[in-house]
CSV table of C-alpha atoms in Angstrom, one decimal:
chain,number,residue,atom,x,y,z
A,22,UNK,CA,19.3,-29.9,-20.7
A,23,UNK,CA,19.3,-27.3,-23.3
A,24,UNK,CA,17.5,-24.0,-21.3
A,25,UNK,CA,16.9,-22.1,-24.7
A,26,UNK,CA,14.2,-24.8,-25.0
A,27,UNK,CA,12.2,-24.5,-22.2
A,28,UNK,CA,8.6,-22.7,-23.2
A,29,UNK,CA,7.7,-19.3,-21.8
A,30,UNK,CA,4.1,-19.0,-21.6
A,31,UNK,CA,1.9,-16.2,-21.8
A,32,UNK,CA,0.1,-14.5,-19.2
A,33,UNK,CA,0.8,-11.6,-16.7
A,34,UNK,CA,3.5,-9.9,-14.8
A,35,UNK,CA,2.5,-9.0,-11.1
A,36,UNK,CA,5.2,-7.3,-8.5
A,37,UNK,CA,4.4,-6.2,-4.6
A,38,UNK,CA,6.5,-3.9,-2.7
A,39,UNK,CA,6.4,-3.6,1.2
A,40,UNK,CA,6.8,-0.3,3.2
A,41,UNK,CA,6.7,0.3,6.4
A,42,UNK,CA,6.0,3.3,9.1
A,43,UNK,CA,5.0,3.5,12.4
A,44,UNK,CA,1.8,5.5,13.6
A,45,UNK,CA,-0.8,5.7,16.3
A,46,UNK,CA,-4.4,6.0,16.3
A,47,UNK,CA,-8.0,5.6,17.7
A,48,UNK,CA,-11.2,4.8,16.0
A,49,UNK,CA,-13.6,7.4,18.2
A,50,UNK,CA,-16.4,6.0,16.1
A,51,UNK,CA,-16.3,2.7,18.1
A,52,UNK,CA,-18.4,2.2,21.3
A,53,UNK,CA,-15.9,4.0,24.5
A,54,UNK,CA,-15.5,-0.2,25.6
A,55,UNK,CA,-13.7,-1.6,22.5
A,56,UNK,CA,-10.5,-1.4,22.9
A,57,UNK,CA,-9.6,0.6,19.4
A,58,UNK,CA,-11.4,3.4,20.8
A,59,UNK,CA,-8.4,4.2,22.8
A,60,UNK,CA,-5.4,5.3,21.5
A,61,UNK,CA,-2.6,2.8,20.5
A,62,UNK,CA,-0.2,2.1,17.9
A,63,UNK,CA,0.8,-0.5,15.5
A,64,UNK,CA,4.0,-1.2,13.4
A,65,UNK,CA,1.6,-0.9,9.8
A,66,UNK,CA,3.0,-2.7,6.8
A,67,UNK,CA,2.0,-1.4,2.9
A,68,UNK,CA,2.6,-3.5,0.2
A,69,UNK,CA,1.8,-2.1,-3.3
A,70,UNK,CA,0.4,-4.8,-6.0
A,71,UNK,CA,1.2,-3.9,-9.3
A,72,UNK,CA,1.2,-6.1,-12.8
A,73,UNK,CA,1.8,-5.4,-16.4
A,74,UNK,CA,1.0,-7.9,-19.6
A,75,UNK,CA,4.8,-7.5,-21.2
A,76,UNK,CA,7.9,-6.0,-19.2
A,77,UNK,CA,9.8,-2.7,-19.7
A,78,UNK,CA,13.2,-3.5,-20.1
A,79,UNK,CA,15.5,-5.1,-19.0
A,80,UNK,CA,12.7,-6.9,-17.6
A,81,UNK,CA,10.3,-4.9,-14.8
A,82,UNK,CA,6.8,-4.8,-14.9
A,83,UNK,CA,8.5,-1.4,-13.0
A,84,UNK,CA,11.7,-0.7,-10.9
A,85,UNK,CA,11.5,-1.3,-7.5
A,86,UNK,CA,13.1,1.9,-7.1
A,87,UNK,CA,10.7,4.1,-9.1
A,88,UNK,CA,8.7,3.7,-6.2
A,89,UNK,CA,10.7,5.3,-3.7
A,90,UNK,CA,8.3,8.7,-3.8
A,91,UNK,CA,5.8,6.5,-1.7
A,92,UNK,CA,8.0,5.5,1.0
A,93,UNK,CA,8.6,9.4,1.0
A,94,UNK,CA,5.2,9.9,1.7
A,95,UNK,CA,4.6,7.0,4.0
A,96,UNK,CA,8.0,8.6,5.7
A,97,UNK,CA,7.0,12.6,5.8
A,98,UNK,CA,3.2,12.4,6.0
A,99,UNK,CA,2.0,9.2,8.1
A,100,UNK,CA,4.8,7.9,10.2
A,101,UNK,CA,5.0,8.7,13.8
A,102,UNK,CA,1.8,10.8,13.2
A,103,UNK,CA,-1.7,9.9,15.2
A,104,UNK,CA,-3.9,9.2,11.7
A,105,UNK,CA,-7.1,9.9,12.8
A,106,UNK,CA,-5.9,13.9,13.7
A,107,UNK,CA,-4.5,14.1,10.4
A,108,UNK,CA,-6.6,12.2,8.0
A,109,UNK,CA,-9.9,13.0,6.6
A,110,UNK,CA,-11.8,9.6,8.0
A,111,UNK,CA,-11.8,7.2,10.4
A,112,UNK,CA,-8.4,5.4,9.6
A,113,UNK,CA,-9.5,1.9,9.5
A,114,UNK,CA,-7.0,-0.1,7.6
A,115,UNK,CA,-9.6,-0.9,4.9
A,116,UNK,CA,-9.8,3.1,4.4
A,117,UNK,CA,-6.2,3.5,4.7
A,118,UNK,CA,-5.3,1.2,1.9
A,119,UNK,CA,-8.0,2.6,0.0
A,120,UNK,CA,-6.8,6.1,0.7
A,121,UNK,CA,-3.0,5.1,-0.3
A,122,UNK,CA,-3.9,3.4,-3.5
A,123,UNK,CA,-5.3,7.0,-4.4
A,124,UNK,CA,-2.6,8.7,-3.5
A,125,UNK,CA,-0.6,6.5,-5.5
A,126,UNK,CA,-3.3,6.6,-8.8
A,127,UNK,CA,-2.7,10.7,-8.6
A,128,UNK,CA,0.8,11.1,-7.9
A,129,UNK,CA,2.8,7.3,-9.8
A,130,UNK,CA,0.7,6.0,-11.5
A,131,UNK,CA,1.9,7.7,-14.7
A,132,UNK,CA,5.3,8.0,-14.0
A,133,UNK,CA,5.6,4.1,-13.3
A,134,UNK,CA,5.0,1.3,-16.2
A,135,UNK,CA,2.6,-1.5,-14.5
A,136,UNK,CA,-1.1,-1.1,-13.5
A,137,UNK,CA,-1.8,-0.8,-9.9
A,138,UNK,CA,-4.0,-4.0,-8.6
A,139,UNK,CA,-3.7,-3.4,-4.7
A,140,UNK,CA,-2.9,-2.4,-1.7
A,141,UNK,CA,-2.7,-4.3,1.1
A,142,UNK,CA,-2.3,-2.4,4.5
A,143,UNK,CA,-1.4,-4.9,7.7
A,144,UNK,CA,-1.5,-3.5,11.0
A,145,UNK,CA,0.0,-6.6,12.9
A,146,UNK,CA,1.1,-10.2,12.2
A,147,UNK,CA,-2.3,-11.4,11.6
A,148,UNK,CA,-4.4,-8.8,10.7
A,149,UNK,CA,-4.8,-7.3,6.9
A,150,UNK,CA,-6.6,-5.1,4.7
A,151,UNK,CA,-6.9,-4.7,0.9
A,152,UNK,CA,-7.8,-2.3,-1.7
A,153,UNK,CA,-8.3,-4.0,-5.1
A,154,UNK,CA,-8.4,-1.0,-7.2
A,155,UNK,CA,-10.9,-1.1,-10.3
A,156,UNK,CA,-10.8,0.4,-13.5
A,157,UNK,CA,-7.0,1.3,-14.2
């Protein structure tokens, strides 16, 4: 088979990007029974969804390592921290994600090629929240 023959069709680029950083919390707006009142912890996962309609070369929508300044933040600011005494809201994983995809819009969005799409924060195996971000 002659691979210079095979079709590439058009469309979009999309990449993700996991992180991860340990961190406790509570949700004190909950009712005192429900058990994320309390304080406990989770292992939280990020991943960071970004896509691009052509690649930069030598062909990224953007380099995996261009995004090292948000594990530096996930690293310094959030890990091994209790969120809700350090954050300006309840942190909720829906909030959280939304609160990381700004970080990320004001401090690599221009300095990385790609447009962010999401983020996704999961707290354990089974449970997930997402950000779709509009307008970039």
């Amino acid at each position: 088979m002659d691979l210079n023959s095979v079709p590439l069709p058009s469309g979009a680029f999309t990449i993700g990007k996991k992180f991860g950083f340990e961190a406790g919390h509570r949700l004190p707006g909950l009712a005192p029974e429900h058990k994320c009142s309390r304080q406990h912890g989770h292992s939280y996962e990020v991943e960071v969804i970004l896509t691009a309609p052509h690649l930069e070369e030598p062909g990224f929508v953007t380099d995996f390592g261009a995004l090292a300044p948000f594990k530096k933040f996930l690293d310094t600011e959030l890990d091994h921290r209790n969120l809700h005494e350090i954050l300006p809201f309840e942190p909720t994983s829906e909030r959280l994600a939304q609160f990381l995809a700004g970080w990320f819009i004001q401090n690599l969005l221009e300095k990385v090629p790609g447009r962010l799409v999401a983020v996704l924060v999961r707290e354990t195996g089974s449970s997930w929240a997402r950000f779709d971000v509009e307008g970039q």
